Tab-separated table of C-alpha atoms in Angstrom:
chain	number	residue	atom	x	y	z
A	1	MET	CA	-0.070	0.164	-0.180
A	2	ALA	CA	1.259	3.406	-0.577
A	3	GLU	CA	2.477	5.343	1.828
A	4	HIS	CA	0.497	9.032	1.586
A	5	ASP	CA	1.833	10.471	4.924
A	6	ARG	CA	5.384	10.671	4.598
A	7	TYR	CA	7.794	12.661	1.187
A	8	ILE	CA	8.690	10.366	-0.768
A	9	SER	CA	10.960	11.177	-3.950
A	10	PRO	CA	9.647	12.253	-7.246
A	11	PHE	CA	12.510	9.759	-8.409
A	12	GLN	CA	11.543	7.031	-6.489
A	13	THR	CA	8.204	7.115	-7.555
A	14	ARG	CA	8.322	8.726	-11.320
A	15	TYR	CA	11.239	9.501	-12.713
A	16	ALA	CA	14.415	6.961	-12.309
A	17	SER	CA	14.653	2.969	-13.057
A	18	LYS	CA	14.339	0.161	-10.821
A	19	GLU	CA	17.773	-0.489	-12.020
A	20	MET	CA	19.385	2.745	-10.928
A	21	GLN	CA	17.005	2.921	-7.897
A	22	TYR	CA	18.616	-0.799	-6.884
A	23	ILE	CA	22.107	1.122	-7.404
A	24	PHE	CA	22.010	3.236	-4.689
A	25	SER	CA	19.953	1.124	-2.530
A	26	ASP	CA	20.710	0.403	1.406
A	27	ASP	CA	21.046	-3.744	0.320
A	28	ASN	CA	23.379	-2.820	-2.709
A	29	LYS	CA	25.095	-1.021	-0.339
A	30	PHE	CA	25.620	-3.584	2.192
A	31	ARG	CA	26.083	-6.056	0.198
A	32	THR	CA	29.354	-4.310	-1.466
A	33	TRP	CA	30.719	-3.680	2.185
A	34	ARG	CA	30.186	-7.908	2.875
A	35	LYS	CA	32.333	-8.192	-0.257
A	36	LEU	CA	34.856	-5.682	0.714
A	37	TRP	CA	35.224	-8.011	3.853
A	38	ILE	CA	35.367	-10.829	2.342
A	39	ALA	CA	38.250	-9.249	-0.187
A	40	LEU	CA	39.826	-7.651	2.856
A	41	ALA	CA	40.123	-11.222	5.045
A	42	GLU	CA	41.413	-13.064	1.937
A	43	ALA	CA	44.062	-10.931	0.989
A	44	GLU	CA	44.997	-10.671	4.485
A	45	GLN	CA	44.973	-14.413	4.999
A	46	ARG	CA	46.842	-14.485	1.636
A	47	GLN	CA	49.906	-12.275	3.284
A	48	GLY	CA	50.466	-14.703	6.115
A	49	LEU	CA	47.867	-12.877	8.629
A	50	ALA	CA	45.888	-15.860	11.117
A	51	ILE	CA	42.538	-15.836	8.891
A	52	THR	CA	41.414	-19.418	8.112
A	53	ASP	CA	39.580	-20.723	5.315
A	54	GLU	CA	36.419	-21.607	7.663
A	55	GLN	CA	36.244	-18.029	8.997
A	56	ILE	CA	36.015	-16.767	5.361
A	57	ALA	CA	33.914	-19.805	4.224
A	58	GLN	CA	31.623	-18.473	6.958
A	59	LEU	CA	32.044	-15.112	5.763
A	60	LYS	CA	31.182	-15.808	1.963
A	61	ALA	CA	27.954	-18.121	3.399
A	62	HIS	CA	25.817	-14.993	4.236
A	63	ALA	CA	27.587	-12.365	2.210
A	64	ASP	CA	23.912	-11.727	0.865
A	65	ASP	CA	21.836	-12.472	3.382
A	66	ILE	CA	22.044	-9.483	5.589
A	67	ASN	CA	20.333	-9.147	9.174
A	68	TYR	CA	18.817	-5.821	8.607
A	69	GLU	CA	17.025	-5.786	11.849
A	70	ASP	CA	20.036	-6.726	13.858
A	71	ALA	CA	22.302	-3.851	12.678
A	72	ILE	CA	19.415	-1.306	13.420
A	73	ARG	CA	18.859	-2.371	16.856
A	74	ARG	CA	22.424	-1.675	17.281
A	75	GLU	CA	23.094	1.606	15.263
A	76	LYS	CA	20.125	2.899	17.840
A	77	GLU	CA	22.779	1.990	20.377
A	78	CYS	CA	26.060	3.134	19.197
A	79	ARG	CA	25.342	5.597	16.196
A	80	HIS	CA	27.643	3.951	14.149
A	81	ASP	CA	26.381	2.786	10.627
A	82	VAL	CA	29.384	0.472	10.234
A	83	MET	CA	30.138	-0.683	13.755
A	84	SER	CA	26.728	-1.551	12.998
A	85	HIS	CA	26.734	-3.934	10.124
A	86	VAL	CA	30.321	-5.519	11.712
A	87	TYR	CA	28.562	-6.521	14.347
A	88	ALA	CA	25.690	-7.679	12.828
A	89	TYR	CA	27.747	-9.615	10.268
A	90	GLY	CA	29.434	-11.008	13.654
A	91	LEU	CA	26.294	-12.274	14.813
A	92	GLN	CA	26.102	-14.111	11.294
A	93	CYS	CA	29.423	-15.047	11.554
A	94	PRO	CA	30.963	-16.064	15.388
A	95	ASP	CA	33.659	-17.949	14.062
A	96	ALA	CA	34.980	-14.849	11.879
A	97	LYS	CA	33.378	-12.044	14.337
A	98	GLY	CA	37.068	-11.188	15.619
A	99	ILE	CA	38.662	-10.540	11.931
A	100	ILE	CA	35.567	-8.665	10.022
A	101	HIS	CA	37.291	-5.325	9.371
A	102	LEU	CA	40.809	-6.455	10.168
A	103	GLY	CA	43.165	-3.191	10.324
A	104	ALA	CA	40.091	-1.078	8.280
A	105	THR	CA	38.573	2.792	8.837
A	106	SER	CA	34.813	2.860	8.584
A	107	CYS	CA	36.299	4.492	4.556
A	108	TYR	CA	37.561	1.598	4.075
A	109	VAL	CA	33.812	0.160	2.956
A	110	GLY	CA	32.246	3.277	2.677
A	111	ASP	CA	34.206	4.456	0.239
A	112	ASN	CA	35.560	2.061	-1.954
A	113	THR	CA	31.635	0.687	-1.511
A	114	ASP	CA	30.585	4.578	-3.129
A	115	VAL	CA	33.226	4.002	-5.889
A	116	ILE	CA	32.030	0.606	-6.896
A	117	VAL	CA	28.286	2.046	-6.875
A	118	MET	CA	29.235	4.809	-9.170
A	119	ARG	CA	30.639	2.417	-11.988
A	120	GLU	CA	27.859	0.286	-11.907
A	121	ALA	CA	25.618	3.314	-12.316
A	122	LEU	CA	28.282	4.676	-15.076
A	123	HIS	CA	27.821	1.661	-16.945
A	124	LEU	CA	24.114	1.953	-16.700
A	125	VAL	CA	24.111	5.537	-18.104
A	126	ARG	CA	26.360	4.184	-20.753
A	127	LYS	CA	24.342	1.513	-21.716
A	128	LYS	CA	21.065	3.978	-21.952
A	129	LEU	CA	22.788	6.903	-23.758
A	130	LEU	CA	23.977	4.319	-26.232
A	131	GLY	CA	20.321	3.334	-26.979
A	132	VAL	CA	19.421	6.830	-27.220
A	133	LEU	CA	22.166	7.449	-29.867
A	134	ALA	CA	20.992	4.238	-31.467
A	135	LEU	CA	17.678	5.657	-32.203
A	136	LEU	CA	18.676	9.472	-33.053
A	137	ALA	CA	21.482	7.511	-35.692
A	138	LYS	CA	17.921	5.389	-37.152
A	139	PHE	CA	16.125	8.863	-37.691
A	140	ALA	CA	18.773	10.959	-39.037
A	141	ASP	CA	19.207	8.094	-41.159
A	142	GLU	CA	15.325	8.336	-42.429
A	143	TYR	CA	15.134	12.162	-42.968
A	144	LYS	CA	18.551	12.832	-43.949
A	145	ALA	CA	17.487	14.310	-47.111
A	146	MET	CA	14.511	16.302	-46.147
A	147	PRO	CA	15.122	19.863	-46.448
A	148	CYS	CA	14.196	21.906	-43.147
A	149	LEU	CA	14.525	25.508	-42.331
A	150	ALA	CA	17.495	26.281	-40.231
A	151	TYR	CA	18.182	28.702	-37.568
A	152	THR	CA	20.494	31.427	-36.765
A	153	HIS	CA	19.300	34.154	-33.918
A	154	GLY	CA	16.135	32.315	-34.034
A	155	GLN	CA	15.631	33.437	-37.190
A	156	PRO	CA	15.108	31.545	-40.667
A	157	ALA	CA	18.307	31.565	-42.095
A	158	GLN	CA	19.681	29.267	-44.898
A	159	LEU	CA	18.205	25.258	-45.302
A	160	THR	CA	18.897	22.270	-43.426
A	161	THR	CA	17.606	18.866	-43.350
A	162	VAL	CA	15.548	17.174	-40.360
A	163	GLY	CA	18.236	14.413	-40.584
A	164	LYS	CA	21.063	16.632	-40.398
A	165	ARG	CA	20.015	18.608	-37.361
A	166	ALA	CA	19.656	15.378	-35.511
A	167	THR	CA	23.171	14.595	-35.986
A	168	LEU	CA	23.970	17.952	-33.811
A	169	TRP	CA	21.612	16.347	-31.142
A	170	ALA	CA	23.301	13.035	-31.489
A	171	ASN	CA	27.651	14.698	-31.588
A	172	GLU	CA	26.805	16.503	-28.497
A	173	LEU	CA	25.230	13.035	-27.018
A	174	TYR	CA	28.521	11.192	-28.187
A	175	MET	CA	30.435	13.655	-27.030
A	176	ASP	CA	28.876	12.871	-23.785
A	177	LEU	CA	29.424	9.147	-24.050
A	178	GLU	CA	33.530	10.095	-24.389
A	179	GLU	CA	33.308	11.081	-21.187
A	180	ILE	CA	31.571	8.954	-19.383
A	181	ASP	CA	33.674	6.429	-20.796
A	182	HIS	CA	36.711	8.310	-19.901
A	183	ARG	CA	35.647	8.471	-16.429
A	184	ILE	CA	34.950	4.974	-16.099
A	185	ALA	CA	38.330	4.213	-17.126
A	186	THR	CA	39.665	6.494	-14.342
A	187	LEU	CA	37.738	5.349	-11.619
A	188	ALA	CA	40.153	4.197	-8.824
A	189	LEU	CA	39.271	1.830	-5.804
A	190	ARG	CA	40.167	3.542	-2.683
A	191	GLY	CA	41.670	0.598	-1.149
A	192	ALA	CA	43.005	-0.083	2.129
A	193	LYS	CA	44.307	2.912	3.160
A	194	GLY	CA	43.820	2.785	7.368
A	195	THR	CA	42.781	5.798	8.936
A	196	THR	CA	44.370	8.899	7.311
A	197	GLY	CA	46.345	7.454	4.717
A	198	THR	CA	49.072	6.506	5.744
A	199	GLN	CA	48.262	2.449	6.169
A	200	ALA	CA	50.015	2.472	10.056
A	201	SER	CA	46.699	0.173	11.274
A	202	PHE	CA	48.142	-2.447	8.174
A	203	MET	CA	52.190	-1.425	9.018
A	204	GLU	CA	51.533	-2.571	12.668
A	205	LEU	CA	49.514	-5.717	11.295
A	206	PHE	CA	52.173	-6.900	8.863
A	207	GLU	CA	54.954	-5.816	11.106
A	208	GLY	CA	56.257	-3.277	9.094
A	209	ASP	CA	56.532	-5.347	5.771
A	210	GLU	CA	55.257	-3.045	3.195
A	211	GLU	CA	55.610	-5.221	0.394
A	212	LYS	CA	53.196	-7.278	2.373
A	213	ILE	CA	50.664	-4.299	2.359
A	214	LYS	CA	51.159	-3.459	-1.334
A	215	ALA	CA	50.485	-7.212	-2.403
A	216	MET	CA	47.354	-6.937	0.335
A	217	GLU	CA	45.822	-3.528	-1.335
A	218	ALA	CA	46.573	-5.095	-5.027
A	219	ASP	CA	44.630	-8.644	-3.920
A	220	ILE	CA	41.593	-6.224	-2.803
A	221	THR	CA	41.628	-4.182	-5.893
A	222	ALA	CA	41.866	-7.199	-8.584
A	223	ALA	CA	39.004	-8.724	-6.180
A	224	MET	CA	36.852	-5.779	-6.426
A	225	GLY	CA	37.160	-5.465	-10.536
A	226	PHE	CA	39.724	-2.564	-10.667
A	227	ASP	CA	42.679	-2.645	-12.261
A	228	LYS	CA	44.071	0.726	-10.467
A	229	VAL	CA	43.565	2.169	-6.754
A	230	VAL	CA	44.212	5.690	-5.996
A	231	PRO	CA	47.823	6.362	-5.103
A	232	VAL	CA	47.159	8.492	-2.279
A	233	SER	CA	44.779	9.462	0.083
A	234	GLY	CA	43.211	10.886	3.179
A	235	GLN	CA	40.994	9.610	5.330
A	236	THR	CA	38.824	9.313	1.681
A	237	TYR	CA	39.564	9.581	-1.679
A	238	SER	CA	39.843	12.867	-3.191
A	239	ARG	CA	36.470	14.325	-3.585
A	240	LYS	CA	37.358	16.089	-6.352
A	241	VAL	CA	36.158	12.249	-8.093
A	242	ASP	CA	32.767	13.491	-7.128
A	243	ALA	CA	33.295	16.656	-8.654
A	244	MET	CA	34.095	15.218	-12.116
A	245	VAL	CA	32.113	12.328	-12.420
A	246	LEU	CA	28.942	14.728	-11.684
A	247	ASN	CA	30.171	17.126	-14.247
A	248	ALA	CA	30.190	14.580	-17.037
A	249	LEU	CA	26.670	13.904	-16.146
A	250	ALA	CA	25.300	17.239	-15.933
A	251	GLY	CA	27.128	17.407	-19.650
A	252	ILE	CA	24.344	14.972	-20.635
A	253	GLY	CA	21.628	17.775	-18.927
A	254	GLN	CA	23.061	20.253	-21.018
A	255	SER	CA	22.649	18.008	-24.250
A	256	ALA	CA	19.720	16.761	-23.637
A	257	MET	CA	18.314	19.935	-22.703
A	258	LYS	CA	18.827	20.968	-25.836
A	259	LEU	CA	17.478	18.963	-27.759
A	260	ALA	CA	14.281	18.718	-25.738
A	261	THR	CA	14.220	22.198	-26.378
A	262	ASP	CA	14.507	22.114	-30.061
A	263	ILE	CA	11.564	19.899	-30.285
A	264	ARG	CA	9.620	21.806	-28.217
A	265	LEU	CA	10.092	24.753	-30.594
A	266	LEU	CA	9.417	22.569	-33.515
A	267	ALA	CA	6.568	21.097	-31.552
A	268	ASN	CA	5.105	24.933	-31.807
A	269	PHE	CA	5.826	25.164	-35.532
A	270	LYS	CA	4.216	22.278	-35.277
A	271	GLU	CA	7.062	20.739	-37.840
A	272	MET	CA	7.881	17.528	-35.142
A	273	GLU	CA	6.370	16.482	-31.788
A	274	GLU	CA	7.056	13.615	-29.182
A	275	PRO	CA	5.401	10.885	-29.087
A	276	PHE	CA	1.400	11.422	-27.729
A	277	GLU	CA	-0.209	8.776	-26.755
A	278	LYS	CA	-3.923	7.906	-27.538
A	279	ASN	CA	-5.253	8.740	-23.916
A	280	GLN	CA	-3.325	11.604	-23.123
A	281	ILE	CA	-5.078	14.487	-21.915
A	282	GLY	CA	-2.711	17.728	-22.747
A	283	SER	CA	-4.439	20.627	-20.749
A	284	SER	CA	-7.582	20.389	-18.000
A	285	ALA	CA	-8.989	23.331	-19.777
A	286	MET	CA	-8.311	23.097	-23.578
A	287	PRO	CA	-8.690	19.754	-25.233
A	288	TYR	CA	-7.059	20.521	-27.979
A	289	LYS	CA	-3.655	20.642	-26.554
A	290	ARG	CA	-0.595	18.514	-27.257
A	291	ASN	CA	2.049	19.898	-24.924
A	292	PRO	CA	5.610	18.763	-25.434
A	293	MET	CA	5.124	17.388	-21.496
A	294	ARG	CA	7.944	15.004	-22.378
A	295	CYS	CA	10.674	17.267	-23.182
A	296	GLU	CA	9.566	19.883	-20.682
A	297	ARG	CA	10.092	16.965	-18.058
A	298	VAL	CA	13.627	16.540	-19.264
A	299	CYS	CA	14.308	20.247	-19.440
A	300	ALA	CA	12.813	20.327	-15.896
A	301	LEU	CA	15.528	17.552	-14.815
A	302	ALA	CA	18.159	18.655	-16.273
A	303	ARG	CA	18.235	22.536	-14.968
A	304	TYR	CA	18.248	19.793	-11.795
A	305	LEU	CA	20.917	17.921	-12.685
A	306	MET	CA	23.084	21.005	-13.846
A	307	VAL	CA	22.714	22.825	-10.683
A	308	ASP	CA	23.639	19.944	-8.778
A	309	VAL	CA	27.411	19.809	-10.016
A	310	LEU	CA	27.931	22.450	-7.126
A	311	ASN	CA	27.554	19.966	-4.548
A	312	PRO	CA	30.581	18.197	-5.123
A	313	ALA	CA	32.407	21.094	-6.259
A	314	PHE	CA	31.951	22.928	-2.275
A	315	THR	CA	32.576	19.483	-1.023
A	316	ALA	CA	35.628	19.111	-2.777
A	317	GLY	CA	36.819	22.242	-1.849
A	318	THR	CA	35.751	22.520	1.277
A	319	GLN	CA	37.809	19.074	2.532
A	320	TRP	CA	39.821	20.006	5.933
A	321	PHE	CA	43.428	18.084	6.161
A	322	GLU	CA	42.713	14.533	5.554
A	323	ARG	CA	39.160	14.512	5.676
A	324	THR	CA	35.853	16.420	7.806
A	325	LEU	CA	32.502	14.949	8.182
A	326	ASP	CA	30.978	17.821	6.485
A	327	ASP	CA	30.980	15.730	3.200
A	328	SER	CA	29.028	12.701	4.042
A	329	ALA	CA	25.418	14.133	4.822
A	330	ASN	CA	25.842	16.423	0.754
A	331	LYS	CA	27.370	13.778	-1.225
A	332	ARG	CA	25.194	11.022	0.238
A	333	ILE	CA	22.129	13.053	-1.657
A	334	ALA	CA	23.797	14.576	-4.075
A	335	VAL	CA	25.655	11.669	-6.040
A	336	ALA	CA	23.117	9.517	-6.052
A	337	GLU	CA	20.091	12.425	-7.043
A	338	ALA	CA	22.838	13.058	-10.074
A	339	PHE	CA	22.344	9.464	-11.120
A	340	LEU	CA	18.530	9.374	-10.790
A	341	ALA	CA	18.427	12.558	-12.606
A	342	THR	CA	20.565	11.785	-15.597
A	343	ASP	CA	19.048	8.102	-15.494
A	344	SER	CA	15.334	10.004	-15.479
A	345	ILE	CA	16.273	11.555	-17.995
A	346	LEU	CA	17.184	9.311	-20.910
A	347	ASN	CA	14.339	7.088	-19.726
A	348	ILE	CA	12.745	9.894	-21.526
A	349	LEU	CA	14.616	10.256	-24.289
A	350	LEU	CA	14.663	7.101	-25.341
A	351	ASN	CA	10.746	7.348	-25.208
A	352	VAL	CA	10.668	9.987	-27.152
A	353	CYS	CA	13.883	9.319	-29.580
A	354	ASP	CA	11.636	5.650	-30.401
A	355	GLY	CA	8.482	8.173	-31.364
A	356	LEU	CA	9.197	11.122	-32.856
A	357	VAL	CA	6.760	12.174	-35.342
A	358	VAL	CA	7.615	14.515	-38.355
A	359	TYR	CA	5.251	16.049	-40.394
A	360	PRO	CA	6.420	16.500	-43.924
A	361	LYS	CA	3.725	18.849	-45.373
A	362	VAL	CA	4.419	21.196	-42.941
A	363	ILE	CA	8.055	21.428	-43.004
A	364	ARG	CA	7.670	21.879	-46.664
A	365	ALA	CA	4.942	24.668	-46.616
A	366	ARG	CA	7.225	26.611	-44.265
A	367	VAL	CA	10.640	25.671	-46.257
A	368	MET	CA	8.613	27.599	-49.260
A	369	ALA	CA	7.224	30.399	-47.683
A	370	GLU	CA	11.183	31.485	-46.991
A	371	LEU	CA	12.836	30.188	-49.873
A	372	PRO	CA	12.224	32.737	-52.321
A	373	PHE	CA	14.463	35.464	-49.961
A	374	MET	CA	17.155	32.451	-49.966
A	375	ALA	CA	17.038	31.920	-53.353
A	376	SER	CA	17.636	35.477	-54.232
A	377	GLU	CA	21.226	35.398	-55.031
A	378	ASN	CA	20.718	32.117	-57.748
A	379	ILE	CA	17.869	34.302	-59.425
A	380	MET	CA	20.241	37.499	-59.472
A	381	MET	CA	23.089	35.315	-61.094
A	382	LYS	CA	20.453	33.948	-63.490
A	383	ALA	CA	19.593	37.392	-64.641
A	384	VAL	CA	23.159	38.410	-64.893
A	385	LYS	CA	23.396	35.577	-67.712
A	386	LYS	CA	20.826	36.946	-69.694
A	387	GLY	CA	22.273	40.381	-69.529
A	388	GLY	CA	21.210	42.198	-66.120
A	389	ASP	CA	23.402	44.425	-64.361
A	390	ARG	CA	24.372	43.001	-60.949
A	391	GLN	CA	24.305	45.756	-59.230
A	392	GLU	CA	21.113	47.026	-60.349
A	393	LEU	CA	19.386	43.595	-59.655
A	394	HIS	CA	21.253	43.888	-56.398
A	395	GLU	CA	19.287	47.074	-55.586
A	396	ARG	CA	16.151	45.924	-56.925
A	397	LEU	CA	15.759	42.454	-55.257
A	398	ARG	CA	16.545	44.039	-51.676
A	399	GLN	CA	13.450	46.384	-52.582
A	400	HIS	CA	11.500	43.052	-53.237
A	401	ALA	CA	12.300	41.522	-50.674
A	402	ILE	CA	11.465	44.140	-47.953
A	403	ALA	CA	7.949	45.053	-49.494
A	404	ALA	CA	7.527	40.848	-49.502
A	405	ALA	CA	8.078	40.789	-45.848
A	406	ALA	CA	5.810	43.905	-44.983
A	407	GLN	CA	3.209	42.224	-46.723
A	408	VAL	CA	4.133	38.897	-44.942
A	409	LYS	CA	4.406	40.891	-41.440
A	410	GLN	CA	2.151	43.620	-41.807
A	411	GLU	CA	-0.819	42.545	-43.756
A	412	GLY	CA	-0.426	38.556	-43.059
A	413	LEU	CA	-0.632	37.976	-46.181
A	414	ALA	CA	1.427	35.245	-48.396
A	415	ASN	CA	4.872	35.781	-49.614
A	416	ASP	CA	4.674	37.350	-53.265
A	417	MET	CA	8.509	38.171	-53.812
A	418	ILE	CA	8.058	35.785	-56.556
A	419	GLN	CA	5.566	37.708	-58.343
A	420	ARG	CA	7.099	40.769	-58.321
A	421	ILE	CA	10.426	39.605	-59.552
A	422	GLU	CA	8.479	37.786	-62.806
A	423	ALA	CA	6.718	40.969	-63.142
A	424	ASP	CA	10.235	43.347	-62.915
A	425	PRO	CA	11.769	43.787	-66.496
A	426	ALA	CA	14.544	44.309	-65.161
A	427	PHE	CA	14.983	40.508	-64.486
A	428	GLY	CA	13.986	39.165	-67.665
A	429	LEU	CA	12.787	35.920	-66.093
A	430	SER	CA	10.210	33.613	-66.634
A	431	ARG	CA	7.896	32.056	-63.913
A	432	GLU	CA	9.638	28.640	-65.043
A	433	GLU	CA	12.863	30.562	-65.085
A	434	ILE	CA	11.915	31.383	-61.332
A	435	GLU	CA	10.545	28.533	-60.191
A	436	ALA	CA	13.959	26.351	-61.652
A	437	GLU	CA	15.925	28.270	-59.024
A	438	LEU	CA	13.283	27.246	-55.557
A	439	ARG	CA	13.936	23.461	-55.135
A	440	PRO	CA	14.354	23.253	-51.352
A	441	GLU	CA	17.235	20.487	-51.856
A	442	ALA	CA	19.151	22.285	-54.028
A	443	PHE	CA	20.037	24.529	-50.901
A	444	THR	CA	20.767	22.218	-48.490
A	445	GLY	CA	24.285	21.610	-49.340
A	446	ARG	CA	26.280	18.118	-48.130
A	447	SER	CA	24.001	17.866	-45.613
A	448	ALA	CA	22.607	14.439	-46.183
A	449	HIS	CA	26.281	13.616	-47.367
A	450	GLN	CA	27.591	14.993	-43.772
A	451	VAL	CA	24.541	12.702	-41.852
A	452	ASP	CA	26.299	9.587	-44.157
A	453	GLU	CA	29.640	10.511	-43.105
A	454	PHE	CA	28.680	11.004	-39.317
A	455	LEU	CA	26.824	7.807	-38.721
A	456	LYS	CA	29.863	5.800	-40.963
A	457	ASN	CA	32.675	7.309	-38.919
A	458	VAL	CA	31.302	8.436	-35.605
A	459	LEU	CA	28.334	7.036	-34.658
A	460	GLY	CA	28.770	3.346	-36.744
A	461	PRO	CA	32.012	2.083	-35.086
A	462	VAL	CA	30.353	2.706	-31.502
A	463	LEU	CA	27.317	1.310	-32.110
A	464	ALA	CA	28.460	-1.853	-33.594
A	465	ALA	CA	30.904	-2.606	-31.031
A	466	ASN	CA	27.646	-2.555	-28.706
A	467	PRO	CA	24.875	-3.700	-30.574
A	468	GLU	CA	23.006	-4.574	-27.393
A	469	ALA	CA	22.276	-0.432	-27.565
A	470	ALA	CA	20.211	-0.992	-30.435
A	471	GLY	CA	16.026	-1.218	-29.545
A	472	GLN	CA	16.289	-0.172	-25.739
A	473	THR	CA	13.118	1.645	-25.171
A	474	ALA	CA	11.927	3.183	-21.421
A	475	GLU	CA	8.327	2.920	-20.608
A	476	LEU	CA	7.510	5.989	-18.025
A	477	SER	CA	5.278	5.725	-15.299
A	478	VAL	CA	3.684	8.904	-15.194
């Protein structure tokens, strides 16, 4: 039964996937703590500490069946989450309780788990980002040759194609993918560094044998699936890591907001729309409305995500010496919610990009309404070839363009520039000769070829290397 008497995060009920929510769940966190305790015990045993196979077997037997009630009860008494779970694990593993967390500090499980969780979350982000790119690649290819108006300063400029514009969206998301891949590749485990990063407790355990300490840490790193450990640390890994990861996520927010804003504007032009379901209601008062609610939601979540990067930035900058605990409360909210927001944005984009609606006739009509202005140079050159004076024709075109624009803007009538040119004897051109210059396809430059090249040389290799990216879609809860 739903709880209606307390705050529940919209990420939980409306936006983020169950997959991403599980990655940041208590269950995933505490299971990872136990994996780290097992890895520590095995590494310490391998370097000669008196830890038995039976003790390790007992730890492994209870790696996943966490006795939460015992941990919760103990934390109420001792006010320390890590020691509460050490205690609870020890109740299940009485023969091993004396060697759980041996030589470690709380950040051994806390910080290492944070890195592991971020890596898991980055892989899920990467998977969904690839899914969006696959859908945009398909869309760009389908519409690579369809002329449409291009805009600078929000005003009609020259022509581009519907597919070429989609490559602008895809290219920014591809840049984000490269940044996500870099973050995954450079994530390092915090390792077993001790209370202030000096490994003093392990020097005591291993009687000053530094090679054994290094070997132990290397074993833990490998056991947790990492190929690198931070070279130095205080009590925690550098909080700059969180800042850099969230900057990469915020990059996705930037790209997503650009894409979604363009679609919202195109919906206003009636050129394109996001999917609109059969029974969807656009407005409580206006039954005819088809609001771009999904893209609006992307923009809203993207704003939240882009602002959230300030949290780890300030946290990194305000850490005193080897560590202060003012990072903890902020970090556990900011990092998790950045990933939940990113996941939510990508879920929506998977849904939107899988069902984009294009209205070719509207696009064509809008192109043709502006094309006479854009074709003026071509028309002028044709008239010059027939003996016209270039400077005189340029001035006449300027005057005709001003008059035609006034008719459109002030009178609300159609663009009659072609009729004006046809009626001007200085040009000496027939309607047929003028209209021969009004083929939109002649004004899109290399757009279609640029789409082909982008898909072949940029997205193609990435999508071919990740075939699982194709076919991803997302169901939205609300």
